[in-house]
CSV table of C-alpha atoms in Angstrom, one decimal:
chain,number,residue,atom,x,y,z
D,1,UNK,CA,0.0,0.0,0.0
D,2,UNK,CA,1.4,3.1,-0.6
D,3,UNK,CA,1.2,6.9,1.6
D,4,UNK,CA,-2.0,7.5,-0.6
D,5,UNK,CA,-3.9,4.9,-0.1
D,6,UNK,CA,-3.4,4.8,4.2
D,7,UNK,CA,-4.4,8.3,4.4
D,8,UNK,CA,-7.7,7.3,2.4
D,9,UNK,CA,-8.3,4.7,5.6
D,10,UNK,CA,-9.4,7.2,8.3
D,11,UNK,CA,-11.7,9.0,5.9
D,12,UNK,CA,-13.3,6.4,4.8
D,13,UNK,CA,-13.7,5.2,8.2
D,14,UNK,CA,-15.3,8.4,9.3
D,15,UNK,CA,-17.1,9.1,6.3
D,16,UNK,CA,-19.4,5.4,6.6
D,17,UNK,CA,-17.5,3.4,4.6
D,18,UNK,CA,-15.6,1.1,7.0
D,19,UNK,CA,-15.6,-1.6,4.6
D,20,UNK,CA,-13.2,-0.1,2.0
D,21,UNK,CA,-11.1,1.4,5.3
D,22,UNK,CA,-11.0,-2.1,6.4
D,23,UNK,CA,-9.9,-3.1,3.2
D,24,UNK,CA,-6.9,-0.7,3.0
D,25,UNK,CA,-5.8,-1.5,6.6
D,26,UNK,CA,-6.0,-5.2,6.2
D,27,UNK,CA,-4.2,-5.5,3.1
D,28,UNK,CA,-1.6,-3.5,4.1
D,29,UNK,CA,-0.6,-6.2,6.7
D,30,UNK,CA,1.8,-8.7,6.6
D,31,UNK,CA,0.1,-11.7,6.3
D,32,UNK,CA,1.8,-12.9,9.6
D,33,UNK,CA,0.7,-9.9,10.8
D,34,UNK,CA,-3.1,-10.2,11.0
D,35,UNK,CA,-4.3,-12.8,13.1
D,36,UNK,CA,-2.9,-10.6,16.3
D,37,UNK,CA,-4.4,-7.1,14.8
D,38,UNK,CA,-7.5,-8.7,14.6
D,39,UNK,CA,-7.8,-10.4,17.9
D,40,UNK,CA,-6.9,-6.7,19.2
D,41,UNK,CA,-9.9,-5.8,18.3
D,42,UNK,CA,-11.8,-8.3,19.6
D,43,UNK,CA,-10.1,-7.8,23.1
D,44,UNK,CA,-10.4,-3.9,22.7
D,45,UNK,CA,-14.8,-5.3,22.5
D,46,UNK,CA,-14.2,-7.6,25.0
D,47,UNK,CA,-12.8,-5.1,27.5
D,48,UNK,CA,-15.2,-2.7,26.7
D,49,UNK,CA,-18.1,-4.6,27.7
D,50,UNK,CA,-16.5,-7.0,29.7
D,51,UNK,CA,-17.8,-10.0,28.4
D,52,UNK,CA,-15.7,-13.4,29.6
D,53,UNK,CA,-16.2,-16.6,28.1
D,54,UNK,CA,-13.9,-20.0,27.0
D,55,UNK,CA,-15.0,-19.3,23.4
D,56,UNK,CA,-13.6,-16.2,23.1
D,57,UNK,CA,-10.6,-17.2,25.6
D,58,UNK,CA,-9.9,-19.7,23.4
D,59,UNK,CA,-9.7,-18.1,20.2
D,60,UNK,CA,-7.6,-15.2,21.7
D,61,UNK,CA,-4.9,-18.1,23.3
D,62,UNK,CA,-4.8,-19.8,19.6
D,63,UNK,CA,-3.7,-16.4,18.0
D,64,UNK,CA,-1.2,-16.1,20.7
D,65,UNK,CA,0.3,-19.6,19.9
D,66,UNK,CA,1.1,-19.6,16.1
D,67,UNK,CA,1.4,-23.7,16.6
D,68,UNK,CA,-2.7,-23.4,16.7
D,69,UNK,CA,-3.4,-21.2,13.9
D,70,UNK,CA,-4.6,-24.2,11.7
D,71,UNK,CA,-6.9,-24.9,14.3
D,72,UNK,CA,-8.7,-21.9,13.2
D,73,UNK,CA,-11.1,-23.8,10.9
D,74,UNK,CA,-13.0,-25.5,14.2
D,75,UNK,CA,-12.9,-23.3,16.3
D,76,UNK,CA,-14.5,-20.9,13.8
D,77,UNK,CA,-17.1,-23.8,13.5
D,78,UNK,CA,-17.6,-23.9,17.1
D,79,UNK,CA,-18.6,-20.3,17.3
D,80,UNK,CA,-21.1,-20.4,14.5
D,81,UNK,CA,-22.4,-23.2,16.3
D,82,UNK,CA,-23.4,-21.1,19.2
D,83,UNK,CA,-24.1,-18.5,16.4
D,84,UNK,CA,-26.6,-20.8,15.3
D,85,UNK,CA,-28.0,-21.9,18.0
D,86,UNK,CA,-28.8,-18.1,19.2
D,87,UNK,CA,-30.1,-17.6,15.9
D,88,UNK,CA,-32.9,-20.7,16.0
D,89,UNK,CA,-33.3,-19.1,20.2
D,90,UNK,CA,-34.5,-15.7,18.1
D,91,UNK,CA,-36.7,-17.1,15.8
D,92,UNK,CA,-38.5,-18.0,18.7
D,93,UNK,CA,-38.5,-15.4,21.1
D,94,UNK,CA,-36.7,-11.3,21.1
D,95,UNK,CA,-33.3,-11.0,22.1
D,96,UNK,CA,-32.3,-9.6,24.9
D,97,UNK,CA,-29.7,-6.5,24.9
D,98,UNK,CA,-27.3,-9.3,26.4
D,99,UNK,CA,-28.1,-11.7,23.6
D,100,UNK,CA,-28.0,-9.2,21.1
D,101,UNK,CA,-24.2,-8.1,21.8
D,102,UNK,CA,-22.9,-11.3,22.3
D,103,UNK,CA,-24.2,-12.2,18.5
D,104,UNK,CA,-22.3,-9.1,17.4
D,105,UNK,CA,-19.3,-10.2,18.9
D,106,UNK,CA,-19.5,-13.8,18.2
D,107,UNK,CA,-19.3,-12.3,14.6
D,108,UNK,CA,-16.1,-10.4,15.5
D,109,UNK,CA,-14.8,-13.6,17.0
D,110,UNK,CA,-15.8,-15.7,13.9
D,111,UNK,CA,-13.8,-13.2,12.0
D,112,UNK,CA,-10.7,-13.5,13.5
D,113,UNK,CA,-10.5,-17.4,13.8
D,114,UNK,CA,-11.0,-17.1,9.4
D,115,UNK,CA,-8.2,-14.3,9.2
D,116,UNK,CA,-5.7,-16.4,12.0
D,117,UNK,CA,-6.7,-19.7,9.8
D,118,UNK,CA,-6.3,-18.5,6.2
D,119,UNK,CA,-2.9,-16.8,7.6
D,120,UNK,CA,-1.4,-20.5,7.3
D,121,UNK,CA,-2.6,-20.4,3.5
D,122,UNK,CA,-4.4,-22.9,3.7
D,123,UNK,CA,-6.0,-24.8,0.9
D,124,UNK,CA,-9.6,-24.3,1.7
D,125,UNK,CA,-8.8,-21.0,2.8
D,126,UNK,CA,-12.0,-18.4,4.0
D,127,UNK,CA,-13.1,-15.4,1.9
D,128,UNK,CA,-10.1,-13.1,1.7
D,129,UNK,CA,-11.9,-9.9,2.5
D,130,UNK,CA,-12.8,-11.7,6.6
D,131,UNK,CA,-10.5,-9.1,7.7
D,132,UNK,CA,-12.2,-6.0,6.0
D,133,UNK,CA,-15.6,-7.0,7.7
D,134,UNK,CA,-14.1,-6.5,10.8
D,135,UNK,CA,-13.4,-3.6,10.8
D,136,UNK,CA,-17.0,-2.9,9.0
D,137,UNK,CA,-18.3,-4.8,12.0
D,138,UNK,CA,-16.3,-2.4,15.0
D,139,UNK,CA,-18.0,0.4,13.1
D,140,UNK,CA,-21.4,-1.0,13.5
D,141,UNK,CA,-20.6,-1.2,17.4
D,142,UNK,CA,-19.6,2.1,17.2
D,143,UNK,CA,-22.2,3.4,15.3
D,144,UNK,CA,-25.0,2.1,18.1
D,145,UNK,CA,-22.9,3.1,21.3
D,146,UNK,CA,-23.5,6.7,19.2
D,147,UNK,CA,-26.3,6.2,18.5
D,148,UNK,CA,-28.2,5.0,21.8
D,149,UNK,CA,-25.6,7.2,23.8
D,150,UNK,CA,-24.2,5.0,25.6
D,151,UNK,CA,-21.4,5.6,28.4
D,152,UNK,CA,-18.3,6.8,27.0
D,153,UNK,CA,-19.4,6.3,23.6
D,154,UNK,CA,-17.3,9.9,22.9
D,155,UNK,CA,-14.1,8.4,22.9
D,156,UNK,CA,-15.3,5.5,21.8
D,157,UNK,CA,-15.1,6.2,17.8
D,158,UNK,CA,-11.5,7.5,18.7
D,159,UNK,CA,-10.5,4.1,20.6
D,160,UNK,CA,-11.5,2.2,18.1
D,161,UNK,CA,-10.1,3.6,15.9
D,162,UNK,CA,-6.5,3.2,17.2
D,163,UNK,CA,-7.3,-0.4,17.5
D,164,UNK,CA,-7.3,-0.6,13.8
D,165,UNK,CA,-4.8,1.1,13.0
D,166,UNK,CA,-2.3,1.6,15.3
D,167,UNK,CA,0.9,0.0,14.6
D,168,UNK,CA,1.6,-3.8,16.1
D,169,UNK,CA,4.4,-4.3,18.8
């Protein structure tokens, strides 16, 4: 990516288009490089609404060990098994705020076990563009806590932001 193209990112970020921000961010990664970006964003939504769970542990531990990258694959299954059983629990009934969030992050989560998996190029690799909807996705968080005013949602857009962008140690 050149100078050009990364100074498009926080425009496009701010300007609704998170997707093509997400895009030039992600891309500009090395490929080595993306597993641990995006699990920072999952911790940076985990923190913030201090959610705890083994799914989630799990997925951030395999990032941290590159020996479980190519474990990615089922433990992205695992998720959207919960994902789905949520989903058949909401055909049923309303979800609570509760529910609601942790779909949104199970999403987030799902999206980092595809970018940590296709990271060991594999040969049945997901869609290439998991890491752009990621950061599509953190904007849709943002946009709500905005939206419905919720506590701290000021620096919020600013946080978040520096979780997608900031340089990795």
């Amino acid at each position: 990516m050149n100078n050009i193209h990364i100074k498009q990112a926080p425009v496009l970020w701010a300007t609704g288009k998170p997707f093509d921000a997400g895009r030039i961010i992600f891309e500009g990664l090395p490929t080595e490089s993306r597993p641990k970006w995006a699990s920072r964003i999952l911790k940076f939504l985990l923190r913030r609404y201090r959610i705890e769970s083994p799914q989630f542990d799990y997925v951030l531990k395999m990032v941290d060990n590159k020996d479980l990258w190519s474990t990615g694959h089922q433990a992205f299954c695992n998720l959207r098994d919960t994902t789905l059983r949520l989903d058949e629990a909401g055909q049923k009934r309303e979800f609570s705020e509760e529910e609601s969030l942790l779909i949104a992050i199970l999403a987030i989560a799902e999206l980092v076990c595809k970018v940590t998996y296709n990271a060991t190029s594999p040969i049945d690799e997901f869609d290439e563009d998991s890491g752009w909807w990621i950061v599509h996705c953190l904007r849709g968080f943002v946009d709500y806590a905005v939206e419905n005013k919720e506590e701290g949602n000021e620096s919020f857009s600013h946080d978040a932001w520096i979780a997608i962008s900031a340089p990795l140690d």
